[in-house]
Amino acid sequence: MRSRADDSTTKARIRDAAIRLIGRNGFAATSARAVATEAGVSAGLVIHHFGSMRDLKTACDDFIINEVTHRKAGMGEGDVSAAVSEWYADLDTYEPWLTYLGRLFTDDSDAGAHLFDRFVELSREMLEQGVASGAVHPSDDEHARAVLLVTHSLSMLTLQSHIARSLNSARLSLDSLSRMGNAAVEIYTHGVYTDSSTLNATREAVTEATREAADMRQHVQDPDPPAMAAEIPTP
């Protein structure tokens, strides 16, 4: 009879195999038989441990999310970037996790949506603390700024092969990640434009476009009455 320890080890092996395959090929293209072959077990054992492929996918999601938010002892949820950097520092070990994490945000999954929202929440809290301390400039739209920063950070995962190629690297390594991080901090610190003319022009354009769209909606809802024809005198 298989021991509980053996079951636990086998279950983890199946989960890790699923992380590799789903990250590489996507959930729809990953079958229980493929996971079983990758893990070196029978397809029946995959179902025995996880019930269904959907339940196995949920277990993989939960594992990756927990690892990225609580990787090291004492790490707070605000240190997600530190966890991801640690993964990039040991790509031979963690590359399947990074690939899977990127897949979470490109596949239409509840787990990816919840994690994205959590990252935005953490980013906004960090920015608000920075504004309060005087280290960060305030924004006219704090939430949109947090969304933008999270989107920029996640592009490292979803576009990593293109970023690596552009930086003359075989894959996105800690070195290339550091170059991107330095460039990002430089932009965040010094900006790109030398004055506010582009910002002002953009705000004016958005205001005008919003006004025109509102006028158009009003016109559709309440069109001008047609011009009255001259009354025809009655006999």
mmCIF file of C-alpha atoms in Angstrom:
data_model
loop_
_atom_site.group_PDB
_atom_site.id
_atom_site.type_symbol
_atom_site.label_atom_id
_atom_site.label_comp_id
_atom_site.label_asym_id
_atom_site.label_seq_id
_atom_site.Cartn_x
_atom_site.Cartn_y
_atom_site.Cartn_z
ATOM 1 C CA MET A 1 0.000 0.000 0.000
ATOM 2 C CA ARG A 2 1.353 3.421 -0.961
ATOM 3 C CA SER A 3 2.368 5.573 2.011
ATOM 4 C CA ARG A 4 0.998 9.096 2.580
ATOM 5 C CA ALA A 5 4.524 10.471 2.029
ATOM 6 C CA ASP A 6 4.721 8.697 -1.348
ATOM 7 C CA ASP A 7 1.287 10.062 -2.304
ATOM 8 C CA SER A 8 2.399 13.579 -1.381
ATOM 9 C CA THR A 9 5.581 13.259 -3.443
ATOM 10 C CA THR A 10 3.685 11.827 -6.409
ATOM 11 C CA LYS A 11 1.071 14.568 -6.205
ATOM 12 C CA ALA A 12 3.763 17.235 -6.211
ATOM 13 C CA ARG A 13 5.452 15.585 -9.202
ATOM 14 C CA ILE A 14 2.173 15.606 -11.122
ATOM 15 C CA ARG A 15 1.579 19.253 -10.232
ATOM 16 C CA ASP A 16 5.080 20.233 -11.338
ATOM 17 C CA ALA A 17 4.627 18.363 -14.619
ATOM 18 C CA ALA A 18 1.345 20.189 -15.200
ATOM 19 C CA ILE A 19 3.018 23.541 -14.491
ATOM 20 C CA ARG A 20 5.641 22.804 -17.146
ATOM 21 C CA LEU A 21 3.155 21.678 -19.772
ATOM 22 C CA ILE A 22 0.443 24.275 -19.153
ATOM 23 C CA GLY A 23 3.015 27.048 -19.050
ATOM 24 C CA ARG A 24 4.524 25.857 -22.323
ATOM 25 C CA ASN A 25 1.382 24.871 -24.263
ATOM 26 C CA GLY A 26 -1.614 26.383 -22.478
ATOM 27 C CA PHE A 27 -4.354 24.633 -20.536
ATOM 28 C CA ALA A 28 -6.548 23.751 -23.521
ATOM 29 C CA ALA A 29 -3.653 21.878 -25.179
ATOM 30 C CA THR A 30 -2.690 19.919 -22.043
ATOM 31 C CA SER A 31 -4.338 16.570 -21.338
ATOM 32 C CA ALA A 32 -4.246 14.310 -18.312
ATOM 33 C CA ARG A 33 -2.398 11.727 -20.412
ATOM 34 C CA ALA A 34 0.271 14.288 -21.381
ATOM 35 C CA VAL A 35 0.722 15.298 -17.740
ATOM 36 C CA ALA A 36 0.947 11.661 -16.724
ATOM 37 C CA THR A 37 3.645 11.000 -19.335
ATOM 38 C CA GLU A 38 5.595 14.079 -18.225
ATOM 39 C CA ALA A 39 5.337 13.026 -14.563
ATOM 40 C CA GLY A 40 6.086 9.348 -15.227
ATOM 41 C CA VAL A 41 2.761 8.112 -13.809
ATOM 42 C CA SER A 42 -0.508 6.761 -15.176
ATOM 43 C CA ALA A 43 -3.331 9.020 -16.351
ATOM 44 C CA GLY A 44 -5.543 7.359 -13.752
ATOM 45 C CA LEU A 45 -3.189 8.507 -11.003
ATOM 46 C CA VAL A 46 -3.503 12.123 -12.190
ATOM 47 C CA ILE A 47 -7.277 11.916 -11.802
ATOM 48 C CA HIS A 48 -6.926 10.033 -8.514
ATOM 49 C CA HIS A 49 -4.940 12.877 -6.974
ATOM 50 C CA PHE A 50 -6.713 15.869 -8.515
ATOM 51 C CA GLY A 51 -10.152 14.718 -9.625
ATOM 52 C CA SER A 52 -10.078 16.531 -12.989
ATOM 53 C CA MET A 53 -7.796 18.588 -15.192
ATOM 54 C CA ARG A 54 -9.656 21.728 -14.112
ATOM 55 C CA ASP A 55 -8.939 20.902 -10.456
ATOM 56 C CA LEU A 56 -5.293 20.226 -11.352
ATOM 57 C CA LYS A 57 -5.114 23.638 -13.061
ATOM 58 C CA THR A 58 -6.543 25.276 -9.922
ATOM 59 C CA ALA A 59 -3.917 23.524 -7.796
ATOM 60 C CA CYS A 60 -1.182 24.816 -10.111
ATOM 61 C CA ASP A 61 -2.611 28.357 -9.975
ATOM 62 C CA ASP A 62 -2.771 28.285 -6.182
ATOM 63 C CA PHE A 63 0.783 26.970 -5.909
ATOM 64 C CA ILE A 64 2.322 29.601 -8.211
ATOM 65 C CA ILE A 65 0.373 32.471 -6.635
ATOM 66 C CA ASN A 66 1.396 31.374 -3.141
ATOM 67 C CA GLU A 67 5.040 31.060 -4.200
ATOM 68 C CA VAL A 68 5.199 34.464 -5.852
ATOM 69 C CA THR A 69 3.602 36.241 -2.903
ATOM 70 C CA HIS A 70 5.202 34.323 -0.024
ATOM 71 C CA ARG A 71 8.418 32.909 -1.454
ATOM 72 C CA LYS A 72 10.815 33.738 1.379
ATOM 73 C CA ALA A 73 10.315 33.707 5.111
ATOM 74 C CA GLY A 74 9.384 37.176 6.238
ATOM 75 C CA MET A 75 8.530 38.343 2.727
ATOM 76 C CA GLY A 76 5.481 40.563 2.554
ATOM 77 C CA GLU A 77 3.063 40.615 -0.338
ATOM 78 C CA GLY A 78 4.557 43.913 -1.453
ATOM 79 C CA ASP A 79 7.826 42.133 -2.287
ATOM 80 C CA VAL A 80 6.511 40.272 -5.318
ATOM 81 C CA SER A 81 9.240 41.778 -7.511
ATOM 82 C CA ALA A 82 11.878 40.352 -5.146
ATOM 83 C CA ALA A 83 10.417 36.870 -5.586
ATOM 84 C CA VAL A 84 10.365 37.187 -9.379
ATOM 85 C CA SER A 85 13.960 38.479 -9.359
ATOM 86 C CA GLU A 86 14.958 35.456 -7.284
ATOM 87 C CA TRP A 87 13.379 33.204 -9.905
ATOM 88 C CA TYR A 88 15.284 34.928 -12.701
ATOM 89 C CA ALA A 89 18.516 34.498 -10.733
ATOM 90 C CA ASP A 90 18.053 30.701 -10.943
ATOM 91 C CA LEU A 91 16.360 30.152 -14.299
ATOM 92 C CA ASP A 92 17.289 26.478 -14.477
ATOM 93 C CA THR A 93 15.072 25.884 -11.451
ATOM 94 C CA TYR A 94 12.345 28.482 -11.796
ATOM 95 C CA GLU A 95 11.875 29.065 -15.530
ATOM 96 C CA PRO A 96 8.760 26.814 -15.633
ATOM 97 C CA TRP A 97 7.241 28.907 -12.823
ATOM 98 C CA LEU A 98 7.967 32.157 -14.669
ATOM 99 C CA THR A 99 6.476 30.773 -17.871
ATOM 100 C CA TYR A 100 3.388 29.601 -16.005
ATOM 101 C CA LEU A 101 3.026 32.969 -14.270
ATOM 102 C CA GLY A 102 3.144 34.711 -17.645
ATOM 103 C CA ARG A 103 0.525 32.284 -18.937
ATOM 104 C CA LEU A 104 -1.788 33.229 -16.075
ATOM 105 C CA PHE A 105 -2.046 36.759 -17.460
ATOM 106 C CA THR A 106 -2.451 35.839 -21.126
ATOM 107 C CA ASP A 107 -5.012 33.067 -20.667
ATOM 108 C CA ASP A 108 -8.545 34.067 -19.756
ATOM 109 C CA SER A 109 -8.494 32.777 -16.181
ATOM 110 C CA ASP A 110 -10.054 33.895 -12.914
ATOM 111 C CA ALA A 111 -6.740 33.286 -11.151
ATOM 112 C CA GLY A 112 -4.929 35.677 -13.484
ATOM 113 C CA ALA A 113 -7.633 38.314 -13.039
ATOM 114 C CA HIS A 114 -7.545 38.054 -9.246
ATOM 115 C CA LEU A 115 -3.743 38.167 -9.161
ATOM 116 C CA PHE A 116 -3.641 41.190 -11.487
ATOM 117 C CA ASP A 117 -6.127 43.012 -9.239
ATOM 118 C CA ARG A 118 -4.056 42.127 -6.183
ATOM 119 C CA PHE A 119 -0.897 43.457 -7.838
ATOM 120 C CA VAL A 120 -2.718 46.715 -8.659
ATOM 121 C CA GLU A 121 -3.864 46.996 -5.054
ATOM 122 C CA LEU A 122 -0.324 46.452 -3.771
ATOM 123 C CA SER A 123 1.109 48.928 -6.283
ATOM 124 C CA ARG A 124 -1.421 51.573 -5.327
ATOM 125 C CA GLU A 125 -0.695 51.110 -1.624
ATOM 126 C CA MET A 126 3.035 51.491 -2.317
ATOM 127 C CA LEU A 127 2.486 54.651 -4.378
ATOM 128 C CA GLU A 128 0.174 56.187 -1.766
ATOM 129 C CA GLN A 129 2.806 55.587 0.907
ATOM 130 C CA GLY A 130 5.379 57.221 -1.346
ATOM 131 C CA VAL A 131 3.159 60.247 -1.921
ATOM 132 C CA ALA A 132 2.543 60.561 1.823
ATOM 133 C CA SER A 133 6.272 60.465 2.559
ATOM 134 C CA GLY A 134 7.139 62.908 -0.202
ATOM 135 C CA ALA A 135 9.164 60.344 -2.181
ATOM 136 C CA VAL A 136 6.610 60.044 -5.004
ATOM 137 C CA HIS A 137 4.805 62.729 -6.978
ATOM 138 C CA PRO A 138 1.003 62.619 -6.628
ATOM 139 C CA SER A 139 -1.047 61.717 -9.693
ATOM 140 C CA ASP A 140 -4.300 63.017 -11.120
ATOM 141 C CA ASP A 141 -5.399 59.371 -11.415
ATOM 142 C CA GLU A 142 -3.693 57.213 -8.796
ATOM 143 C CA HIS A 143 -5.532 54.036 -9.779
ATOM 144 C CA ALA A 144 -4.674 54.317 -13.478
ATOM 145 C CA ARG A 145 -1.039 54.945 -12.562
ATOM 146 C CA ALA A 146 -0.980 51.773 -10.453
ATOM 147 C CA VAL A 147 -2.531 49.797 -13.325
ATOM 148 C CA LEU A 148 0.083 51.193 -15.713
ATOM 149 C CA LEU A 149 2.980 50.220 -13.446
ATOM 150 C CA VAL A 150 1.641 46.690 -12.982
ATOM 151 C CA THR A 151 1.094 46.327 -16.734
ATOM 152 C CA HIS A 152 4.660 47.444 -17.375
ATOM 153 C CA SER A 153 6.036 44.980 -14.825
ATOM 154 C CA LEU A 154 4.023 42.050 -16.180
ATOM 155 C CA SER A 155 5.219 42.745 -19.717
ATOM 156 C CA MET A 156 8.527 41.253 -18.559
ATOM 157 C CA LEU A 157 6.739 37.918 -18.249
ATOM 158 C CA THR A 158 4.455 38.028 -21.265
ATOM 159 C CA LEU A 159 7.068 39.465 -23.662
ATOM 160 C CA GLN A 160 10.185 37.935 -22.167
ATOM 161 C CA SER A 161 11.381 36.185 -25.344
ATOM 162 C CA HIS A 162 11.135 39.420 -27.359
ATOM 163 C CA ILE A 163 12.820 41.463 -24.623
ATOM 164 C CA ALA A 164 15.662 38.938 -24.357
ATOM 165 C CA ARG A 165 16.196 38.910 -28.133
ATOM 166 C CA SER A 166 16.278 42.713 -28.294
ATOM 167 C CA LEU A 167 18.874 42.769 -25.497
ATOM 168 C CA ASN A 168 21.001 40.148 -27.296
ATOM 169 C CA SER A 169 20.301 37.439 -24.727
ATOM 170 C CA ALA A 170 19.253 33.840 -25.312
ATOM 171 C CA ARG A 171 16.604 34.223 -22.628
ATOM 172 C CA LEU A 172 15.502 36.845 -20.156
ATOM 173 C CA SER A 173 18.188 36.524 -17.473
ATOM 174 C CA LEU A 174 18.821 38.423 -14.262
ATOM 175 C CA ASP A 175 21.292 40.607 -16.182
ATOM 176 C CA SER A 176 18.765 41.629 -18.834
ATOM 177 C CA LEU A 177 16.093 42.018 -16.167
ATOM 178 C CA SER A 178 18.421 44.376 -14.290
ATOM 179 C CA ARG A 179 18.962 46.454 -17.428
ATOM 180 C CA MET A 180 15.207 46.783 -17.879
ATOM 181 C CA GLY A 181 14.767 47.608 -14.202
ATOM 182 C CA ASN A 182 17.411 50.334 -14.330
ATOM 183 C CA ALA A 183 15.797 51.849 -17.426
ATOM 184 C CA ALA A 184 12.396 51.800 -15.722
ATOM 185 C CA VAL A 185 13.661 53.492 -12.562
ATOM 186 C CA GLU A 186 15.414 56.109 -14.690
ATOM 187 C CA ILE A 187 12.136 56.892 -16.445
ATOM 188 C CA TYR A 188 10.223 56.942 -13.170
ATOM 189 C CA THR A 189 12.819 59.250 -11.597
ATOM 190 C CA HIS A 190 13.685 61.682 -14.401
ATOM 191 C CA GLY A 191 10.847 61.201 -16.863
ATOM 192 C CA VAL A 192 11.204 61.316 -20.651
ATOM 193 C CA TYR A 193 9.901 64.702 -21.769
ATOM 194 C CA THR A 194 11.732 67.883 -20.808
ATOM 195 C CA ASP A 195 8.580 69.937 -20.229
ATOM 196 C CA SER A 196 4.827 69.503 -19.744
ATOM 197 C CA SER A 197 3.727 70.529 -23.257
ATOM 198 C CA THR A 198 2.997 66.941 -24.365
ATOM 199 C CA LEU A 199 1.080 66.210 -21.163
ATOM 200 C CA ASN A 200 -0.966 69.377 -21.522
ATOM 201 C CA ALA A 201 -1.735 68.659 -25.176
ATOM 202 C CA THR A 202 -2.795 65.101 -24.321
ATOM 203 C CA ARG A 203 -5.085 66.260 -21.529
ATOM 204 C CA GLU A 204 -6.672 68.862 -23.815
ATOM 205 C CA ALA A 205 -7.204 66.266 -26.547
ATOM 206 C CA VAL A 206 -8.805 63.830 -24.104
ATOM 207 C CA THR A 207 -11.060 66.558 -22.703
ATOM 208 C CA GLU A 208 -12.173 67.579 -26.204
ATOM 209 C CA ALA A 209 -12.758 63.959 -27.290
ATOM 210 C CA THR A 210 -14.779 63.305 -24.122
ATOM 211 C CA ARG A 211 -16.895 66.423 -24.747
ATOM 212 C CA GLU A 212 -17.552 65.456 -28.375
ATOM 213 C CA ALA A 213 -18.511 61.905 -27.360
ATOM 214 C CA ALA A 214 -20.923 63.274 -24.734
ATOM 215 C CA ASP A 215 -22.484 65.625 -27.319
ATOM 216 C CA MET A 216 -22.898 62.717 -29.733
ATOM 217 C CA ARG A 217 -24.577 60.547 -27.097
ATOM 218 C CA GLN A 218 -26.904 63.399 -26.195
ATOM 219 C CA HIS A 219 -27.779 63.917 -29.844
ATOM 220 C CA VAL A 220 -28.630 60.218 -30.260
ATOM 221 C CA GLN A 221 -30.785 60.202 -27.140
ATOM 222 C CA ASP A 222 -32.517 63.502 -27.849
ATOM 223 C CA PRO A 223 -32.288 64.358 -31.558
ATOM 224 C CA ASP A 224 -33.363 67.780 -32.733
ATOM 225 C CA PRO A 225 -36.977 67.742 -33.925
ATOM 226 C CA PRO A 226 -37.319 67.983 -37.687
ATOM 227 C CA ALA A 227 -38.033 71.405 -39.072
ATOM 228 C CA MET A 228 -41.773 71.991 -39.212
ATOM 229 C CA ALA A 229 -43.157 72.257 -42.719
ATOM 230 C CA ALA A 230 -45.265 75.276 -43.535
ATOM 231 C CA GLU A 231 -48.809 74.706 -42.411
ATOM 232 C CA ILE A 232 -51.194 73.951 -45.194
ATOM 233 C CA PRO A 233 -54.239 76.081 -44.780
ATOM 234 C CA THR A 234 -57.440 74.124 -44.285
ATOM 235 C CA PRO A 235 -60.318 74.851 -46.590
#
